[in-house]
PDB file of C-alpha atoms in Angstrom:
ATOM      1  CA  UNK A   1       1.706 -53.561  44.190  1.00  0.00           C
ATOM      2  CA  UNK A   2       0.464 -56.452  46.643  1.00  0.00           C
ATOM      3  CA  UNK A   3      -1.771 -58.278  44.976  1.00  0.00           C
ATOM      4  CA  UNK A   4      -2.055 -61.142  48.469  1.00  0.00           C
ATOM      5  CA  UNK A   5      -2.648 -57.290  50.514  1.00  0.00           C
ATOM      6  CA  UNK A   6      -4.798 -55.978  48.220  1.00  0.00           C
ATOM      7  CA  UNK A   7      -6.958 -59.679  48.496  1.00  0.00           C
ATOM      8  CA  UNK A   8      -6.345 -59.217  52.066  1.00  0.00           C
ATOM      9  CA  UNK A   9      -7.858 -55.934  51.879  1.00  0.00           C
ATOM     10  CA  UNK A  10     -11.216 -56.222  50.138  1.00  0.00           C
ATOM     11  CA  UNK A  11     -11.948 -59.430  51.940  1.00  0.00           C
ATOM     12  CA  UNK A  12     -11.888 -57.796  54.886  1.00  0.00           C
ATOM     13  CA  UNK A  13     -14.054 -54.367  53.494  1.00  0.00           C
ATOM     14  CA  UNK A  14     -16.507 -57.180  52.328  1.00  0.00           C
ATOM     15  CA  UNK A  15     -16.754 -58.488  55.393  1.00  0.00           C
ATOM     16  CA  UNK A  16     -17.358 -55.458  57.170  1.00  0.00           C
ATOM     17  CA  UNK A  17     -19.291 -54.295  54.933  1.00  0.00           C
ATOM     18  CA  UNK A  18     -21.753 -57.588  55.428  1.00  0.00           C
ATOM     19  CA  UNK A  19     -21.553 -56.966  58.751  1.00  0.00           C
ATOM     20  CA  UNK A  20     -23.268 -53.257  59.060  1.00  0.00           C
ATOM     21  CA  UNK A  21     -25.120 -53.568  55.682  1.00  0.00           C
ATOM     22  CA  UNK A  22     -26.856 -57.117  55.697  1.00  0.00           C
ATOM     23  CA  UNK A  23     -29.611 -55.941  53.574  1.00  0.00           C
ATOM     24  CA  UNK A  24     -27.258 -54.635  51.090  1.00  0.00           C
ATOM     25  CA  UNK A  25     -28.573 -50.684  51.631  1.00  0.00           C
ATOM     26  CA  UNK A  26     -29.737 -48.774  54.795  1.00  0.00           C
ATOM     27  CA  UNK A  27     -33.163 -48.291  55.207  1.00  0.00           C
ATOM     28  CA  UNK A  28     -34.047 -44.958  56.074  1.00  0.00           C
ATOM     29  CA  UNK A  29     -35.560 -46.362  59.163  1.00  0.00           C
ATOM     30  CA  UNK A  30     -32.274 -47.078  60.750  1.00  0.00           C
ATOM     31  CA  UNK A  31     -31.402 -44.222  60.435  1.00  0.00           C
ATOM     32  CA  UNK A  32     -34.351 -41.373  61.239  1.00  0.00           C
ATOM     33  CA  UNK A  33     -32.816 -39.296  64.126  1.00  0.00           C
ATOM     34  CA  UNK A  34     -29.863 -38.611  61.374  1.00  0.00           C
ATOM     35  CA  UNK A  35     -31.925 -37.619  58.532  1.00  0.00           C
ATOM     36  CA  UNK A  36     -34.676 -35.103  61.171  1.00  0.00           C
ATOM     37  CA  UNK A  37     -32.230 -33.204  61.617  1.00  0.00           C
ATOM     38  CA  UNK A  38     -31.841 -31.675  58.079  1.00  0.00           C
ATOM     39  CA  UNK A  39     -27.838 -31.450  58.118  1.00  0.00           C
ATOM     40  CA  UNK A  40     -26.563 -33.205  55.533  1.00  0.00           C
ATOM     41  CA  UNK A  41     -27.790 -32.670  50.830  1.00  0.00           C
ATOM     42  CA  UNK A  42     -26.768 -34.425  48.455  1.00  0.00           C
ATOM     43  CA  UNK A  43     -26.678 -30.876  46.046  1.00  0.00           C
ATOM     44  CA  UNK A  44     -26.485 -33.301  42.449  1.00  0.00           C
ATOM     45  CA  UNK A  45     -23.539 -32.652  40.505  1.00  0.00           C
ATOM     46  CA  UNK A  46     -20.926 -30.316  39.941  1.00  0.00           C
ATOM     47  CA  UNK A  47     -20.940 -28.567  36.986  1.00  0.00           C
ATOM     48  CA  UNK A  48     -17.807 -28.872  36.046  1.00  0.00           C
ATOM     49  CA  UNK A  49     -16.541 -32.510  36.628  1.00  0.00           C
ATOM     50  CA  UNK A  50     -19.644 -33.770  37.418  1.00  0.00           C
ATOM     51  CA  UNK A  51     -18.897 -35.153  40.879  1.00  0.00           C
ATOM     52  CA  UNK A  52     -21.825 -35.252  43.155  1.00  0.00           C
ATOM     53  CA  UNK A  53     -21.265 -32.549  46.107  1.00  0.00           C
ATOM     54  CA  UNK A  54     -22.793 -32.712  49.154  1.00  0.00           C
ATOM     55  CA  UNK A  55     -23.933 -29.252  51.725  1.00  0.00           C
ATOM     56  CA  UNK A  56     -23.201 -29.794  55.365  1.00  0.00           C
ATOM     57  CA  UNK A  57     -24.824 -27.807  58.350  1.00  0.00           C
ATOM     58  CA  UNK A  58     -22.849 -28.450  61.032  1.00  0.00           C
ATOM     59  CA  UNK A  59     -24.863 -26.115  63.584  1.00  0.00           C
ATOM     60  CA  UNK A  60     -27.618 -28.729  62.987  1.00  0.00           C
ATOM     61  CA  UNK A  61     -26.065 -31.809  63.973  1.00  0.00           C
ATOM     62  CA  UNK A  62     -27.550 -32.246  67.789  1.00  0.00           C
ATOM     63  CA  UNK A  63     -28.372 -36.385  67.413  1.00  0.00           C
ATOM     64  CA  UNK A  64     -24.172 -37.015  69.338  1.00  0.00           C
ATOM     65  CA  UNK A  65     -22.249 -39.327  67.730  1.00  0.00           C
ATOM     66  CA  UNK A  66     -21.587 -40.608  71.506  1.00  0.00           C
ATOM     67  CA  UNK A  67     -25.109 -41.565  71.918  1.00  0.00           C
ATOM     68  CA  UNK A  68     -25.428 -44.460  69.045  1.00  0.00           C
ATOM     69  CA  UNK A  69     -22.439 -44.373  66.949  1.00  0.00           C
ATOM     70  CA  UNK A  70     -23.547 -47.315  65.550  1.00  0.00           C
ATOM     71  CA  UNK A  71     -26.642 -45.226  64.087  1.00  0.00           C
ATOM     72  CA  UNK A  72     -23.936 -42.575  63.196  1.00  0.00           C
ATOM     73  CA  UNK A  73     -21.888 -45.156  61.112  1.00  0.00           C
ATOM     74  CA  UNK A  74     -25.101 -46.062  59.199  1.00  0.00           C
ATOM     75  CA  UNK A  75     -25.642 -42.626  58.357  1.00  0.00           C
ATOM     76  CA  UNK A  76     -22.185 -41.943  56.954  1.00  0.00           C
ATOM     77  CA  UNK A  77     -22.593 -45.033  54.688  1.00  0.00           C
ATOM     78  CA  UNK A  78     -26.668 -44.472  53.766  1.00  0.00           C
ATOM     79  CA  UNK A  79     -24.474 -40.646  52.927  1.00  0.00           C
ATOM     80  CA  UNK A  80     -21.866 -41.673  50.675  1.00  0.00           C
ATOM     81  CA  UNK A  81     -24.462 -44.533  49.250  1.00  0.00           C
ATOM     82  CA  UNK A  82     -26.617 -41.606  48.022  1.00  0.00           C
ATOM     83  CA  UNK A  83     -23.817 -39.562  47.190  1.00  0.00           C
ATOM     84  CA  UNK A  84     -22.379 -42.552  44.940  1.00  0.00           C
ATOM     85  CA  UNK A  85     -25.272 -43.669  43.501  1.00  0.00           C
ATOM     86  CA  UNK A  86     -26.201 -40.093  42.146  1.00  0.00           C
ATOM     87  CA  UNK A  87     -22.751 -40.532  40.415  1.00  0.00           C
ATOM     88  CA  UNK A  88     -24.342 -43.088  37.562  1.00  0.00           C
ATOM     89  CA  UNK A  89     -26.358 -41.886  34.555  1.00  0.00           C
ATOM     90  CA  UNK A  90     -27.841 -45.152  32.616  1.00  0.00           C
ATOM     91  CA  UNK A  91     -25.706 -47.292  34.584  1.00  0.00           C
ATOM     92  CA  UNK A  92     -22.646 -45.403  33.815  1.00  0.00           C
ATOM     93  CA  UNK A  93     -20.487 -43.618  35.581  1.00  0.00           C
ATOM     94  CA  UNK A  94     -20.453 -40.112  34.851  1.00  0.00           C
ATOM     95  CA  UNK A  95     -18.001 -38.611  37.803  1.00  0.00           C
ATOM     96  CA  UNK A  96     -14.731 -39.018  38.132  1.00  0.00           C
ATOM     97  CA  UNK A  97     -14.967 -41.198  42.143  1.00  0.00           C
ATOM     98  CA  UNK A  98     -14.756 -38.361  44.203  1.00  0.00           C
ATOM     99  CA  UNK A  99     -16.935 -36.519  45.902  1.00  0.00           C
ATOM    100  CA  UNK A 100     -17.521 -32.501  47.376  1.00  0.00           C
ATOM    101  CA  UNK A 101     -18.609 -31.292  50.185  1.00  0.00           C
ATOM    102  CA  UNK A 102     -17.967 -27.704  52.081  1.00  0.00           C
ATOM    103  CA  UNK A 103     -19.535 -27.673  55.314  1.00  0.00           C
ATOM    104  CA  UNK A 104     -20.712 -24.728  56.302  1.00  0.00           C
ATOM    105  CA  UNK A 105     -19.601 -23.531  60.408  1.00  0.00           C
ATOM    106  CA  UNK A 106     -21.505 -19.916  60.028  1.00  0.00           C
ATOM    107  CA  UNK A 107     -23.704 -20.317  63.939  1.00  0.00           C
ATOM    108  CA  UNK A 108     -21.759 -23.373  65.227  1.00  0.00           C
ATOM    109  CA  UNK A 109     -22.928 -23.749  68.698  1.00  0.00           C
ATOM    110  CA  UNK A 110     -20.558 -25.628  71.439  1.00  0.00           C
ATOM    111  CA  UNK A 111     -23.150 -28.277  71.044  1.00  0.00           C
ATOM    112  CA  UNK A 112     -22.206 -29.265  67.346  1.00  0.00           C
ATOM    113  CA  UNK A 113     -18.755 -29.503  67.515  1.00  0.00           C
ATOM    114  CA  UNK A 114     -18.793 -33.593  68.365  1.00  0.00           C
ATOM    115  CA  UNK A 115     -15.373 -34.850  68.829  1.00  0.00           C
ATOM    116  CA  UNK A 116     -16.417 -38.743  68.191  1.00  0.00           C
ATOM    117  CA  UNK A 117     -18.448 -37.772  64.847  1.00  0.00           C
ATOM    118  CA  UNK A 118     -15.176 -37.061  63.314  1.00  0.00           C
ATOM    119  CA  UNK A 119     -13.490 -39.240  64.645  1.00  0.00           C
ATOM    120  CA  UNK A 120     -15.924 -42.211  63.021  1.00  0.00           C
ATOM    121  CA  UNK A 121     -16.139 -40.006  60.198  1.00  0.00           C
ATOM    122  CA  UNK A 122     -12.598 -40.030  59.290  1.00  0.00           C
ATOM    123  CA  UNK A 123     -12.822 -43.879  60.296  1.00  0.00           C
ATOM    124  CA  UNK A 124     -15.027 -44.307  57.702  1.00  0.00           C
ATOM    125  CA  UNK A 125     -12.968 -42.516  54.946  1.00  0.00           C
ATOM    126  CA  UNK A 126      -9.540 -44.950  55.421  1.00  0.00           C
TER     127      UNK A 126
END
């Protein structure tokens, strides 16, 4: 373990969060276009393990992350915030800090394949 490195990374993550989410949450008005696509749904918790379960419909990804990468980042943060918040009940965590996701790739058109969206999503998971 390296406490100095951990402290540095924690401070960096807090600064990053404060810059991107100054209110402490992402207002739906800031990501209205991404929400309007109805491409990702929070389905509740899994029966086994009680993790948040997210379903994504890739064929509905029409708002390109290349057009507005900041809005897409905020959308992903909003999604994770909602999923994580759903894993708490009466102020206590009921999951085990995992999120289960399923992506429906049926009938995905070429215009819905967005390399920038994949890049942004995986950078945020890092």
